[in-house]
Structures are given as C-alpha cells and as structure tokens.
Short mmCIF file of C-alpha atoms in Angstrom, two decimals:
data_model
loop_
_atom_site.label_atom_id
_atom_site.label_comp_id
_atom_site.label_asym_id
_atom_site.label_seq_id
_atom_site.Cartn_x
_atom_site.Cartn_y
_atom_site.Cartn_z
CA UNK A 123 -21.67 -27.47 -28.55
CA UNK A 124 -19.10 -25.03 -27.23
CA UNK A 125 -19.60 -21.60 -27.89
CA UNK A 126 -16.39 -19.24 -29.00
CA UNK A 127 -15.28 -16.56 -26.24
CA UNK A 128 -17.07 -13.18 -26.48
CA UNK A 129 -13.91 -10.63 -27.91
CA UNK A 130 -14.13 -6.98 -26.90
CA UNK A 131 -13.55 -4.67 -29.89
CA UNK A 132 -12.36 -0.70 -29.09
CA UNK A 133 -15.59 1.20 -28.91
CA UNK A 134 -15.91 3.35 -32.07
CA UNK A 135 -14.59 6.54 -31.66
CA UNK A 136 -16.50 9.42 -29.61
CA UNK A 137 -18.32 6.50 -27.55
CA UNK A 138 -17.71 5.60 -24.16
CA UNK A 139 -17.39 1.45 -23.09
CA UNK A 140 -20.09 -0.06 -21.56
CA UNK A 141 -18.78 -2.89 -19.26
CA UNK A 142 -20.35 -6.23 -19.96
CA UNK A 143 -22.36 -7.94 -17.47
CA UNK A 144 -20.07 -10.82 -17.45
CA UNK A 145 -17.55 -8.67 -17.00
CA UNK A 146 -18.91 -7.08 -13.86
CA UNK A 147 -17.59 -8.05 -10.31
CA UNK A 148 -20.77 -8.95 -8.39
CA UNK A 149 -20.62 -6.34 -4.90
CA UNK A 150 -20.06 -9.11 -2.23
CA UNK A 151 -17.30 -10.03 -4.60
CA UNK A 152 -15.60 -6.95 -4.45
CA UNK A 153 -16.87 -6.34 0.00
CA UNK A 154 -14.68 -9.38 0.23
CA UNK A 155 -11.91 -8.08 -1.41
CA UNK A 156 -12.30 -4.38 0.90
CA UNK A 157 -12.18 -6.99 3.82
CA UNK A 158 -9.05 -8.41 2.68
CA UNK A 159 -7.79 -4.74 1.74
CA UNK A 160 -8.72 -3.78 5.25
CA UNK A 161 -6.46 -6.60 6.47
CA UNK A 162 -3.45 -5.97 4.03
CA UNK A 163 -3.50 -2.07 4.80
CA UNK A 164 -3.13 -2.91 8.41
CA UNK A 165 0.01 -5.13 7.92
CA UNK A 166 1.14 -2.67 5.88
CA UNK A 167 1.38 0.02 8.05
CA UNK A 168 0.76 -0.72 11.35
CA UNK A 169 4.07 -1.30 12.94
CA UNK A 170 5.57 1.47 10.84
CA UNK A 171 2.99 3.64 12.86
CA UNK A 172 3.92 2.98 16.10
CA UNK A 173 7.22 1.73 16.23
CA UNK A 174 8.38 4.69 16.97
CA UNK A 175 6.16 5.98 20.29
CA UNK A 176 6.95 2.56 21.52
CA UNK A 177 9.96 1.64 21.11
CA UNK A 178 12.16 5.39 20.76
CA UNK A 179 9.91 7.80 22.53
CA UNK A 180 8.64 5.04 25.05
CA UNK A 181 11.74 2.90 26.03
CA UNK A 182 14.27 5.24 24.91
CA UNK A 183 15.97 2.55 22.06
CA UNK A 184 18.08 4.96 19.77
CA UNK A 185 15.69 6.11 16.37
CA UNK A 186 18.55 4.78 14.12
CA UNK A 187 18.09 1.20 15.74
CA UNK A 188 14.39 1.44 15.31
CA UNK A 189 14.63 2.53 11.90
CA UNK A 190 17.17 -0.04 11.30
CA UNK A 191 14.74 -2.99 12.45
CA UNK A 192 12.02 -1.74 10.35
CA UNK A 193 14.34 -1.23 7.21
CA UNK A 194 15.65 -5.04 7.59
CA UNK A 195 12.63 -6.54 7.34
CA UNK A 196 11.25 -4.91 4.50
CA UNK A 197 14.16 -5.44 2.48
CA UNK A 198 13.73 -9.49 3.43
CA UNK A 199 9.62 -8.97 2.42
CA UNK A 200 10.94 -7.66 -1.02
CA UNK A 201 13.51 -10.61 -1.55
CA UNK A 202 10.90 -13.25 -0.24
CA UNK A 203 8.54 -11.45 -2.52
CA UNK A 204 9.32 -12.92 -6.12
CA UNK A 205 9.79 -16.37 -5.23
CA UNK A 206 6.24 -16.06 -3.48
CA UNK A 207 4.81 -14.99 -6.35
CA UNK A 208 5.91 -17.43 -8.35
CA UNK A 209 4.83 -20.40 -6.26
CA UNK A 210 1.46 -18.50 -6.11
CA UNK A 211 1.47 -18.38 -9.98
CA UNK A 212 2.81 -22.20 -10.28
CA UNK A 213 0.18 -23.58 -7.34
CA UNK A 214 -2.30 -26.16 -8.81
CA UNK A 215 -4.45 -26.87 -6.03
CA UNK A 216 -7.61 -27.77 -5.41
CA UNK A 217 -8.81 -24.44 -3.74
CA UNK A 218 -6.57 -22.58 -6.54
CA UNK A 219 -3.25 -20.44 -6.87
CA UNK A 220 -4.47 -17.99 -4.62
CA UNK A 221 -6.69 -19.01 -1.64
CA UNK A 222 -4.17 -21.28 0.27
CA UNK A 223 -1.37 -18.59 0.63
CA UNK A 224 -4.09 -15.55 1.36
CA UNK A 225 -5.27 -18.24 4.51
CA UNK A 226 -1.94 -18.86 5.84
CA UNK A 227 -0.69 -15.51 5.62
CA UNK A 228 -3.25 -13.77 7.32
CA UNK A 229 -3.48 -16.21 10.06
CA UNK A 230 0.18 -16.07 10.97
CA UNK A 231 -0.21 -11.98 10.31
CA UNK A 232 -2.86 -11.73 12.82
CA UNK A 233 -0.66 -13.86 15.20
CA UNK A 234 2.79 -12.33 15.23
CA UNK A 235 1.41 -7.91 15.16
CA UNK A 236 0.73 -8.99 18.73
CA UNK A 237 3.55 -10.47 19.56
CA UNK A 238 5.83 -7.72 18.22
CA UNK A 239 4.84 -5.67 21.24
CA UNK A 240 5.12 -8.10 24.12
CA UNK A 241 7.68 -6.80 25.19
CA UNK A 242 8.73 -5.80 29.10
CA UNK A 243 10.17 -3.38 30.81
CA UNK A 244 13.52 -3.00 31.80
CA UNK A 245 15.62 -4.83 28.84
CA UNK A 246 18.55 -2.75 26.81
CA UNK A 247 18.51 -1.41 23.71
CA UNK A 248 20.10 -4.07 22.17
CA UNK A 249 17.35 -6.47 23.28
CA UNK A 250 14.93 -4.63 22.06
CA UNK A 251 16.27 -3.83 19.23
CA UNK A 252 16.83 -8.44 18.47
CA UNK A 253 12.59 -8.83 19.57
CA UNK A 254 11.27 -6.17 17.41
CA UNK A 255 13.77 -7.05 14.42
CA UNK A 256 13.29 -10.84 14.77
CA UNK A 257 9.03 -10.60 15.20
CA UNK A 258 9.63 -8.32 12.38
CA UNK A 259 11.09 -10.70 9.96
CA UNK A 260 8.49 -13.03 10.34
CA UNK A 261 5.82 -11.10 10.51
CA UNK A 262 6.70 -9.72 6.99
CA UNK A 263 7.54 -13.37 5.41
CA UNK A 264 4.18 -14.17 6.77
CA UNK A 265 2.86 -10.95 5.02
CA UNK A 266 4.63 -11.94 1.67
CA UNK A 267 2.46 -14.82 1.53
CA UNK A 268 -0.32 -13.15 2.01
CA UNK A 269 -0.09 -10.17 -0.04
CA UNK A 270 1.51 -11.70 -3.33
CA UNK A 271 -2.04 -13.75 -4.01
CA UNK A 272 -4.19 -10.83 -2.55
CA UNK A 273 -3.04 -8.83 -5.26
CA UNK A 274 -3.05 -11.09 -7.86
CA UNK A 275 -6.50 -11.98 -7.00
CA UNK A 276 -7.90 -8.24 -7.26
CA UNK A 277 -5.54 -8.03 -10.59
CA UNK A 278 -7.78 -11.56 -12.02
CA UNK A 279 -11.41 -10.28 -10.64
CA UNK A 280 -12.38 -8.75 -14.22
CA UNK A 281 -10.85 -8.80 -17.35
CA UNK A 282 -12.39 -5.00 -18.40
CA UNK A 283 -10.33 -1.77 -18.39
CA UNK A 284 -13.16 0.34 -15.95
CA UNK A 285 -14.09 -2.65 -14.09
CA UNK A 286 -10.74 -3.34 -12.35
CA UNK A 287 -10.08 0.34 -11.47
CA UNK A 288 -14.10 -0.23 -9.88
CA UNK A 289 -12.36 -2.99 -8.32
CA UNK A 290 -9.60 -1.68 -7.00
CA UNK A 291 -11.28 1.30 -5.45
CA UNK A 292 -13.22 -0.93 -3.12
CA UNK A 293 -9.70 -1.71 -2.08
CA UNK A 294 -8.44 1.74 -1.98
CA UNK A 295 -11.97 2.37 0.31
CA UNK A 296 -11.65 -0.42 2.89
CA UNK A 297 -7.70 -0.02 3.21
CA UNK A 298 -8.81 3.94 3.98
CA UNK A 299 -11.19 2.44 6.52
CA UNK A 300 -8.23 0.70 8.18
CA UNK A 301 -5.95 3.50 7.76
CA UNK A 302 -8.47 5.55 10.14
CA UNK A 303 -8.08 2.72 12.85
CA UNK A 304 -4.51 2.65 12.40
CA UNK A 305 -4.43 6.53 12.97
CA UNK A 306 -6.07 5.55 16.23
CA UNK A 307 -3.29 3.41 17.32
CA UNK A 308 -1.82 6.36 19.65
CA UNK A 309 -4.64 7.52 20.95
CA UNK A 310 -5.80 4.17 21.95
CA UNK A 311 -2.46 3.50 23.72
CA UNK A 312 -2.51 7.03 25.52
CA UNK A 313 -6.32 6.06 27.53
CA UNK A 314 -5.82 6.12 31.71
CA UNK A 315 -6.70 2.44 31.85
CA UNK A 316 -3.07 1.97 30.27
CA UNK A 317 0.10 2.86 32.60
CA UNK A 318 2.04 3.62 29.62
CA UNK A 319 2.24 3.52 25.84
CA UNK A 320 3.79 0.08 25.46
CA UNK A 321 1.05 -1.26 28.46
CA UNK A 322 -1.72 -0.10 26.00
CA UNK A 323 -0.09 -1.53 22.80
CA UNK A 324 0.01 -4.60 24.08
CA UNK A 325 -3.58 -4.44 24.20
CA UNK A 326 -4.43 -3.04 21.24
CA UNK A 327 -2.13 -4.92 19.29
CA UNK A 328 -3.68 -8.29 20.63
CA UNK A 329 -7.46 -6.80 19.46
CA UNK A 330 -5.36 -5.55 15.76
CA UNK A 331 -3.97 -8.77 15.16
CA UNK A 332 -7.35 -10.65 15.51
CA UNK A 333 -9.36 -8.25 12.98
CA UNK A 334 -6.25 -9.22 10.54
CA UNK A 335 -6.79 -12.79 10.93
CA UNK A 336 -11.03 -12.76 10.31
CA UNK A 337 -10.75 -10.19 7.79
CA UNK A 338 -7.86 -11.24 5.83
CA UNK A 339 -9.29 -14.56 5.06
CA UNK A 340 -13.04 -13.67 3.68
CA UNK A 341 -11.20 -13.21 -0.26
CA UNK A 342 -10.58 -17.01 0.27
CA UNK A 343 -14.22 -17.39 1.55
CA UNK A 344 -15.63 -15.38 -1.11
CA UNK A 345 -14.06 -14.87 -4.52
CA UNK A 346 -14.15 -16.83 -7.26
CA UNK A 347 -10.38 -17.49 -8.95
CA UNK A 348 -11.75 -16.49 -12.63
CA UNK A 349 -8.49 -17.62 -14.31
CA UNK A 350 -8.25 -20.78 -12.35
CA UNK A 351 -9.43 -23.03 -15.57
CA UNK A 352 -7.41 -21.66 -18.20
CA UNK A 353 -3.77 -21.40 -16.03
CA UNK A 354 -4.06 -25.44 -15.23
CA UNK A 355 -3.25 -25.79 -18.86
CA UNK A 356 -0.14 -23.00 -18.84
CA UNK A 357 3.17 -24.49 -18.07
CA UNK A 358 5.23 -23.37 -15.06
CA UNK A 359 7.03 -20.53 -15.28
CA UNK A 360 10.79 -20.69 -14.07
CA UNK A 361 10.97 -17.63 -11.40
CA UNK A 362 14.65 -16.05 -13.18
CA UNK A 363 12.72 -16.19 -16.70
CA UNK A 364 9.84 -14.68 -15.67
CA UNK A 365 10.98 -12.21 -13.47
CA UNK A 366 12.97 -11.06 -16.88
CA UNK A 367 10.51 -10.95 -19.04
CA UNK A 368 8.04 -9.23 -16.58
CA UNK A 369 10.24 -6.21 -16.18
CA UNK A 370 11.08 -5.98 -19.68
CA UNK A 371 7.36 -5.03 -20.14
CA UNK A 372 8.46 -1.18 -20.64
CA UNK A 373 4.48 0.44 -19.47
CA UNK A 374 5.56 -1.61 -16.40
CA UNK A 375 9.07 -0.20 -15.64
CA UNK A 376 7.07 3.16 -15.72
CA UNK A 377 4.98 2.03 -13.00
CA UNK A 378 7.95 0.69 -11.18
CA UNK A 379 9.82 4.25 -10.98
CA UNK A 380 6.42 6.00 -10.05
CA UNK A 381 5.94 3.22 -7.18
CA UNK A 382 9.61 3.52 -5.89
CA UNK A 383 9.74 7.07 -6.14
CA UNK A 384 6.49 7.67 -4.27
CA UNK A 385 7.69 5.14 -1.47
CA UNK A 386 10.95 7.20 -0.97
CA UNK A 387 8.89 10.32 -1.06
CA UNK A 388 6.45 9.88 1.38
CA UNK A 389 7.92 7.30 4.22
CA UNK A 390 11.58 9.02 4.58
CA UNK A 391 9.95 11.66 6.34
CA UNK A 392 6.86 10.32 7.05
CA UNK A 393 7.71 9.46 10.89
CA UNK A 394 8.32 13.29 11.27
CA UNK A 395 5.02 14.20 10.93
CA UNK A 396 4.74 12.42 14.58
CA UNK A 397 7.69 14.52 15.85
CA UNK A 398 6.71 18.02 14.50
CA UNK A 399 2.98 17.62 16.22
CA UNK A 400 4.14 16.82 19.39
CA UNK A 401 7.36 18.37 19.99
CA UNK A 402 6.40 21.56 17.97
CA UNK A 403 2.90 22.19 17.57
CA UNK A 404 1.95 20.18 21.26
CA UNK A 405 5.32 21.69 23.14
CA UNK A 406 6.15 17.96 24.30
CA UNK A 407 2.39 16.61 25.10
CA UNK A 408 1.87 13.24 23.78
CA UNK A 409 -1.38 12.91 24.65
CA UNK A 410 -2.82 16.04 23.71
CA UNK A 411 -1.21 15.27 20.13
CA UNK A 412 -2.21 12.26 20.07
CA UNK A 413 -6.23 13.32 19.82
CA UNK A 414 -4.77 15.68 16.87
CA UNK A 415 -3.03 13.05 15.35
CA UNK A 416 -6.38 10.80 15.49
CA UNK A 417 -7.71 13.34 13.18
CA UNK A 418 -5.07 13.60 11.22
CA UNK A 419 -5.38 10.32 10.16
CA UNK A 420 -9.07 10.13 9.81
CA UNK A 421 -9.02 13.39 7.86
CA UNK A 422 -6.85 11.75 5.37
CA UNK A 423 -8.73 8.40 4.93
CA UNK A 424 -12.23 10.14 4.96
CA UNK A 425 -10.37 12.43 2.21
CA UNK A 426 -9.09 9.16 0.11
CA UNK A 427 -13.08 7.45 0.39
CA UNK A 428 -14.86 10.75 -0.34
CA UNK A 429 -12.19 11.42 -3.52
CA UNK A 430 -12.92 7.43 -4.86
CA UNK A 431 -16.39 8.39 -6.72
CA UNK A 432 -14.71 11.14 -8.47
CA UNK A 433 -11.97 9.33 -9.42
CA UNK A 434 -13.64 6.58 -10.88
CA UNK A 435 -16.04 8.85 -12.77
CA UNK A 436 -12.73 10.86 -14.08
CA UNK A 437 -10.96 7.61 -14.74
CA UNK A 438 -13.94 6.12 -16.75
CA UNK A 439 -14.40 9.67 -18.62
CA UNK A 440 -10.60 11.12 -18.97
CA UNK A 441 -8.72 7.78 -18.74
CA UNK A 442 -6.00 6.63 -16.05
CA UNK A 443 -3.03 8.49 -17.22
CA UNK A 444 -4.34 11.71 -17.32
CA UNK A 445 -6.73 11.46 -13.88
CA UNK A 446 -3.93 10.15 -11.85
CA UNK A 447 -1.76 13.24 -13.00
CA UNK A 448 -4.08 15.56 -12.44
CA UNK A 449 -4.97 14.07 -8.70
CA UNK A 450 -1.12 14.12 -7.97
CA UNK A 451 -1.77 17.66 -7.97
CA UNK A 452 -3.64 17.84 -4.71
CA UNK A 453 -0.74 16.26 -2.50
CA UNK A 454 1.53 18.42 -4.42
CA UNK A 455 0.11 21.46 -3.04
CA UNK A 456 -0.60 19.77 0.17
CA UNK A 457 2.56 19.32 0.69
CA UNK A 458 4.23 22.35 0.07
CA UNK A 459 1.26 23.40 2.95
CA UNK A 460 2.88 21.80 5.58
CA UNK A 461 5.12 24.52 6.70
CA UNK A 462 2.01 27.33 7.02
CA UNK A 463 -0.35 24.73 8.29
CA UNK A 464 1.72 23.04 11.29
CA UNK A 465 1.17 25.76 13.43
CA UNK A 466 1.22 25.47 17.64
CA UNK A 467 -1.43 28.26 17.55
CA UNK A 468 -3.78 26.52 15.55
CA UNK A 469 -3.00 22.56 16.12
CA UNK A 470 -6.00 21.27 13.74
CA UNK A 471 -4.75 23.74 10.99
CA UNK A 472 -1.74 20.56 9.89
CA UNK A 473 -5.79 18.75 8.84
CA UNK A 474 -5.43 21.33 5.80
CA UNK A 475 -2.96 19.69 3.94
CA UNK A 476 -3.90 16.33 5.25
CA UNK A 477 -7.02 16.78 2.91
CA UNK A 478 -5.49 17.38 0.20
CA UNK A 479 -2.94 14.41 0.61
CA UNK A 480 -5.71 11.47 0.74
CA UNK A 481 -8.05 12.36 -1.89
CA UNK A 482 -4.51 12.56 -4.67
CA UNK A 483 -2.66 9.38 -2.71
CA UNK A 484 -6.44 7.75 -3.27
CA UNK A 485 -5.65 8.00 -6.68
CA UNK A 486 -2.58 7.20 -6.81
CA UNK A 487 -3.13 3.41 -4.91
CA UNK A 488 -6.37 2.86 -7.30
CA UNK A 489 -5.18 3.60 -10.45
CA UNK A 490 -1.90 2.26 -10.23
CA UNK A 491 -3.29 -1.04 -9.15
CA UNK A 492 -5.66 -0.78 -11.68
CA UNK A 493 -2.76 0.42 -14.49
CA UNK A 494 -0.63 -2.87 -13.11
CA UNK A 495 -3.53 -5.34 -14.36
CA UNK A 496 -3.52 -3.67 -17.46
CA UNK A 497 -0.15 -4.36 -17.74
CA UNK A 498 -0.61 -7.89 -17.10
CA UNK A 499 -2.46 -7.69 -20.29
CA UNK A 500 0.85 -6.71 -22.21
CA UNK A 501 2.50 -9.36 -20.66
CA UNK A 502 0.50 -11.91 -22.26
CA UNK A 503 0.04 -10.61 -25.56
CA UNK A 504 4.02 -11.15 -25.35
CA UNK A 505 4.99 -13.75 -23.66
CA UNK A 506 1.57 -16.08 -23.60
CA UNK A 507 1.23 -16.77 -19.63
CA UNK A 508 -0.49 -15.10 -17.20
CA UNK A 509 1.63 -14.01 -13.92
CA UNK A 510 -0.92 -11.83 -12.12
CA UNK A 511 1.25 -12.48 -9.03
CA UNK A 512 4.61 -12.52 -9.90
CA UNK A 513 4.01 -9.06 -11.91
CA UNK A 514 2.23 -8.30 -8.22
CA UNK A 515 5.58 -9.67 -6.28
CA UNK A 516 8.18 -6.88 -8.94
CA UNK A 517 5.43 -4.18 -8.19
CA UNK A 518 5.43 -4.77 -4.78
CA UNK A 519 9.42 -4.93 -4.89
CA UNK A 520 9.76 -1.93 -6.28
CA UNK A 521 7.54 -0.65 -3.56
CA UNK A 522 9.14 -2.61 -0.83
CA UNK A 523 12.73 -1.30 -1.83
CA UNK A 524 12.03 2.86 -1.84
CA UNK A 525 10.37 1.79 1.31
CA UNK A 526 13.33 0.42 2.69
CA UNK A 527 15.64 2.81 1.67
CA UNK A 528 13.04 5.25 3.32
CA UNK A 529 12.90 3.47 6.67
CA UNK A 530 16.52 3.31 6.75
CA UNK A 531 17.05 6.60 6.38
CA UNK A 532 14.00 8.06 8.54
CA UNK A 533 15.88 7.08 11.64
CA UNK A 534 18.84 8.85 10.52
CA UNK A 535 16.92 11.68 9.56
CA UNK A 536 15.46 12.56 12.63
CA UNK A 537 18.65 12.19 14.25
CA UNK A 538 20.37 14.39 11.82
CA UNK A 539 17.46 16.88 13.05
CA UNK A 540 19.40 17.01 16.19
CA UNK A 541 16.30 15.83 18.00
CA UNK A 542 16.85 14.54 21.32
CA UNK A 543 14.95 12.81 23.48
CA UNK A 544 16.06 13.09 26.57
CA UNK A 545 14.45 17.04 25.67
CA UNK A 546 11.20 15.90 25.60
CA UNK A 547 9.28 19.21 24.81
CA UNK A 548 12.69 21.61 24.94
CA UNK A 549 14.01 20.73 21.64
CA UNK A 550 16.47 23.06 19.63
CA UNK A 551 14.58 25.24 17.35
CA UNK A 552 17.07 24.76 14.76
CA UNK A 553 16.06 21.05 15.18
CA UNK A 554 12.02 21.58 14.56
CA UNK A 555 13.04 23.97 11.51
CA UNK A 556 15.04 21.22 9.25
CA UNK A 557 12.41 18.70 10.58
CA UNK A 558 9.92 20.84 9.12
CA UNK A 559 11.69 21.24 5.87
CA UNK A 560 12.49 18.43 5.48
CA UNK A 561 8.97 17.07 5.88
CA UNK A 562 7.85 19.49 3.03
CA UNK A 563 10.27 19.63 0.30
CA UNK A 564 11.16 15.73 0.30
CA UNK A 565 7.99 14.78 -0.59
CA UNK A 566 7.04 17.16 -3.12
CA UNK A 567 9.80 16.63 -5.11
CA UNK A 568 8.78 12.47 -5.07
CA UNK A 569 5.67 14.21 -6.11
CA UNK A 570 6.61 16.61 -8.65
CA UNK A 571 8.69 13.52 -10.35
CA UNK A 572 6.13 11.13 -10.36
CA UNK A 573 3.61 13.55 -12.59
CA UNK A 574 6.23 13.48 -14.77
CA UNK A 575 6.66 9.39 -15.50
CA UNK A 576 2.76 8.65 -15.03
CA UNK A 577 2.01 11.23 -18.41
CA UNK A 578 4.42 9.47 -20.13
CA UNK A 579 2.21 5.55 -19.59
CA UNK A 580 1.58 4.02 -23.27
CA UNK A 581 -1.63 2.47 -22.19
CA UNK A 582 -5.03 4.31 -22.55
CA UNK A 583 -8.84 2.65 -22.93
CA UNK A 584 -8.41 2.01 -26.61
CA UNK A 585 -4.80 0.09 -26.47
CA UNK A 586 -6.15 -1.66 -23.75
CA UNK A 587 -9.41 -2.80 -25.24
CA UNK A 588 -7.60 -3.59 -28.76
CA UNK A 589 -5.07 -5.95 -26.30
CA UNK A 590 -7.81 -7.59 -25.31
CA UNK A 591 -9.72 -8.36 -28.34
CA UNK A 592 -6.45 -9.74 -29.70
CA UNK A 593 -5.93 -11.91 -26.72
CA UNK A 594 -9.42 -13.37 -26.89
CA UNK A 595 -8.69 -13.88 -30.47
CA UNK A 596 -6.07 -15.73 -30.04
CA UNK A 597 -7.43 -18.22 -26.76
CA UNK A 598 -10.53 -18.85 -29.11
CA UNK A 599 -7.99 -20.03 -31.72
CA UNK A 600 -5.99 -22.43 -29.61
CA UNK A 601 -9.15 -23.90 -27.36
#
C-alpha cells in the first residue's frame, strides 16, 4: 500500500524549521557537488584571469582585441544557454536529465582550457586574436553543457528552504577553493623553469584542464537525480513557452537585475585590479606582483570559506533577504577601500579590502543560488512543471550578458586609461589615477544598487514553506 507524500506545513510562529531527515543532503552528496563546483568555478574564470598577461601584456595583441574575444564568446555561452537547458530539462535517459550533459561538458572543458594557450611565438595580432576567439567559442559551448545541468542538479538536491542554501554553500566553498588556484595562475607562469608567461601557461593550462575533466564529472558519479521519477511523467516543455513563463515569475526578474547588475559591477573593471598592482603599486614588476596578487586571491577565497558558517547560521536565523543585504555591506565598504589601500608603499595593504570583498560576494553566490531554487518553487505552483535548468540557463543569461557587456567594455576601459604598453612601468599618472577610480566607484555603485532590489525579494521561510506544502498537496492529489 502506497503511502501519501509527507507535506511541510510553515512552522508555527516564533519557532525555527527543523529540516527533515529525508530532506537532508547526505555529505558525500554535497563533496561531489564542491568537486563539480571546483570544476565549474575554474571554467568560469580561468581564461578571464589570464587572458590578459598572456595575450596583451605578453604578446603585445591590442586590450580591445582581447577584450573583444572574451566578450564574443560569452555572449554565444548565453544564447547557447536556453536551448541547453531545455534539452537538459526534456532529456529522458537512462542515467537522467542531468548526468549525460555534466560528462560531456566537462570532458571537452578540460580538453580545450589547454588548448586555448598553445599558441607560438611570432604570429600577428590578428592571428591571435582568430585562436583565442575560436578555442574560446568552443570552450564556452562546451561549458554551456556542462553548467546548465550542474546547476539544475544543486537546484533538485533538497526540496527544504535551509537545506539548499546548506547545499549551495558547499558550492560557494569548493568554487572558493578553486578561485585560490586560479589566483595562482600568474604566479605559476612567472617560475624560472618557464622562459616566459605564455611558456608557463602552456603548462599550467595542460595540468588546469585535467583537474576540470576528473573533478567535473564526480556529480555524475555521485548524486542521485531526486526528481528523476516524477519529471518522466511531465510533458516536454517547448523552449519559447517556457522561457516566457519562467521570466514572468516576478521574485525571479528580481534576481535577474541583482545578477546582471553585479556582473557589470564587478568584471568591467575587474581586469584593472591586475594593472593598478603592477604598474602602480609594483612600478612595472610582474613578478614581484604577481606573489601579491597570489595573495590577493587567496585572501579573498579564504575570506568567502571562513564567511560560509556565518552565513548559513544568519540565513537559517534572519532569512535570505535580509542576510544577503546585510553581507553586501562588506564589499560595499571594501570597495570604496581600494583607493587608500592600493598603496606602492605598502603592497599587501590592497589584501584589506580584498577581505572584505569575499566574505559579502560569498553571500551573494550562496544565497542567490539558493533564492533561484526557491524560485523554482513559484514556478511550479504556476505553471505545474519543473524547469530546474532552464530557470538555471535565464539565470545564467542574465549573468552571462552583464558579463559580456563587462568584458567588452574592460578592454576599452583600460585603453581609455591611456595605458600603454609599450611603457611598461612609466605609465602616465593621469592614467593610474582614472584606473584607480574607476576600479572603486564602478563597483560600488553595482553594489549600492543591488542592496536595493535584493530587500525588495517576496520570498521569506514562511512563503516558501506554505509553497511547498501546497505543492505536495497537490502531487499527493494527482498520484
């Protein structure tokens, strides 16, 4: 005799939820999904982090071309993005919606980061510029088909309000943990055994795109597709429809303009972070920044996996909304640091603000994720279909397009500078001063804006739990 689904009710006022054992993620469950997170965060970011040393301050290709070839391809991810989704969402395969495309993707990720930097000597700008654009491109369709089912994987783990944020700060962790390799990238490429920067990113690149490969498949391995039962009985979902009715989910469009806004924010001026530490705190000295710029990055992931306790705790205590706008506080003032704390006299001072920056961008990535499967939630109590990833592929478009807006305009920006780099450590003062303006005021603003929308959210831990109830409700009543 089947038994009728166990519904959530809101906990009675004044008392805080207890997650439900069958509700909880088991921990090699979610150390699967940190493997995978490790792996994503690395595609993610790795060639925006050194495209530049290799390709503009190594062989001399103009910034606006670089910035150009890493614009292009984004913009492509975010088209290739929804239809992605969708197939993930409409696969009925053995193995699942999700396993076959994380596999694939992270196979031909792992592949094609080391082939974007085999590159030699000696070739123009122009055919530079065609390698890194066309590896590019398919490096980032390949990532699309990864990244669409990783997501909605972490989004399907648990169906309880505190357990996916629990979730989804494993992934915040492990991607931290790859963010301090990535911030290594430099320094790796800058050891004596290398003759030059693109010599030792060949290298590292080759290790890189191996550790994608292994670690981006262990979700397939390892996790469990909990939905995988009740979708084989859902009909497809036509992408044009769905896409429609996923972004007419209004707490979603709210998430949307915090993602895009934040992407702007932050990667528009991100690349000058690289530019003020060597050309104005280091004088010119690549290597000696590079050590600096090690830190840097290790200071800020250490920050984001120290901050994840507390932001659980505050999440589970205070609620999403009102922890993620407080945490946006800390890169707020962080921020406005920058132009006190990037100082030539004191080069580790720029790790001040760097603190503040990861343990309020921690919460940002964890909640938001977390605030997205909510979401999902909405989405079937309206529609009647769960589209984990296709609500994944518009998030991740939103994303995608600040961030290409961003690239395409860092190149520009550092150009409009009036950095040269034929200088090398004699650049214009005037130069290094709207660099270093620019660098603090853009993303505060992103910052200042983004407070704003998140207090505004509709969803707290009593709408979400009362969604739920009524959506167990109403499977009970149709099984």
């Amino acid at each position: 005799m089947k038994t009728a689904p166990r519904t959530t009710p809101p906990p009675p006022p004044g008392i805080r939820h207890v997650t439900a054992p069958e509700d909880r993620v088991p921990v090699a469950q979610k150390l699967a999904y940190g493997g995978g997170a490790f792996a994503d965060n690395t595609m993610q970011n790795g060639i925006n982090t050194m495209a530049n040393p290799v390709f503009n301050m190594t062989l001399a290709v103009d910034p606006g071309m670089v910035s150009t070839a890493l614009a292009l391809p984004r913009l492509w991810d975010a088209v290739v993005d929804p239809f992605v989704g969708s197939a993930s969402d409409n696969a009925r395969t053995r193995w699942g919606r999700r396993k076959p495309f994380i596999v694939t993707g992270s196979i031909l990720c792992g592949l094609l980061f080391a082939l974007v930097w085999m590159v030699p000597h000696g070739w123009s700008q122009w055919g530079y510029f065609s390698h890194f654009l066309a590896m590019s491109l398919l490096f980032y369709t390949a990532y699309a088909v990864f990244a669409m089912a990783f997501g909605a994987l972490g989004m399907e783990m648990s169906p309880d309000y505190h357990e996916r944020t629990r979730v989804m700060a494993y992934k915040t962790f492990f991607g931290s943990v790859s963010g301090i390799s990535t911030a290594w990238m430099l320094w790796l490429s800058q050891r004596p055994c290398f003759s030059d920067t693109l010599d030792g990113m060949r290298w590292v690149g080759a290790g890189i795109g191996l550790t994608i490969a292994l670690l981006g498949i262990l979700p397939a391995l390892f996790i469990k597709e909990r939905t995988q039962a009740a979708v084989t009985r859902q009909k497809k979902l036509p992408l044009i429809k769905s896409l429609k009715e996923a972004v007419g989910v209004k707490p979603f469009r709210l998430l949307l303009y915090s993602v895009a806004l934040m992407a702007v924010g932050i990667f528009m001026v991100n690349s000058l972070g690289y530019y003020i530490n060597i050309y104005y705190v280091h004088g010119g000295d690549m290597r000696a920044a590079s050590a600096v710029q090690g830190w840097s990055g290790s200071t800020y992931c250490l920050s984001s996996m120290a901050a994840l306790p507390l932001i659980t705790w505050a999440s589970t205590r205070f609620g999403k909304r009102r922890t993620l706008a407080a945490a946006l506080c800390f890169p707020l003032a962080g921020t406005l640091l920058k132009w006190v704390c990037y100082n030539p006299a004191y080069p580790y001072l720029q790790l001040v603000p760097v603190l503040l920056m990861g343990s309020g961008m921690a919460a940002l990535w964890t909640l938001l994720g977390s605030m997205v499967a909510d979401v999902c939630d909405v989405d079937e109590f309206e529609h009647g279909v769960r589209r984990e990833a296709t609500l994944n592929a518009v998030f991740a478009w939103a994303f995608k397009f600040g961030l290409t807006l961003a690239l395409l305009l860092s190149g520009f920006v550092v150009a409009f500078s009036g950095f040269k780099a034929e200088l090398g450590g004699g650049q214009a003062a005037e130069a290094l001063v709207i660099m270093r303006l620019l660098y603090m005021l853009v993303p505060a603003t992103a910052l200042a804006l983004t407070i704003f929308i998140v207090l505004r959210f509709p969803i707290d831990e009593k709408d979400a739990y009362a969604i739920r109830a009524k959506l167990e409700a109403r499977r009970a009543g149709a099984a």
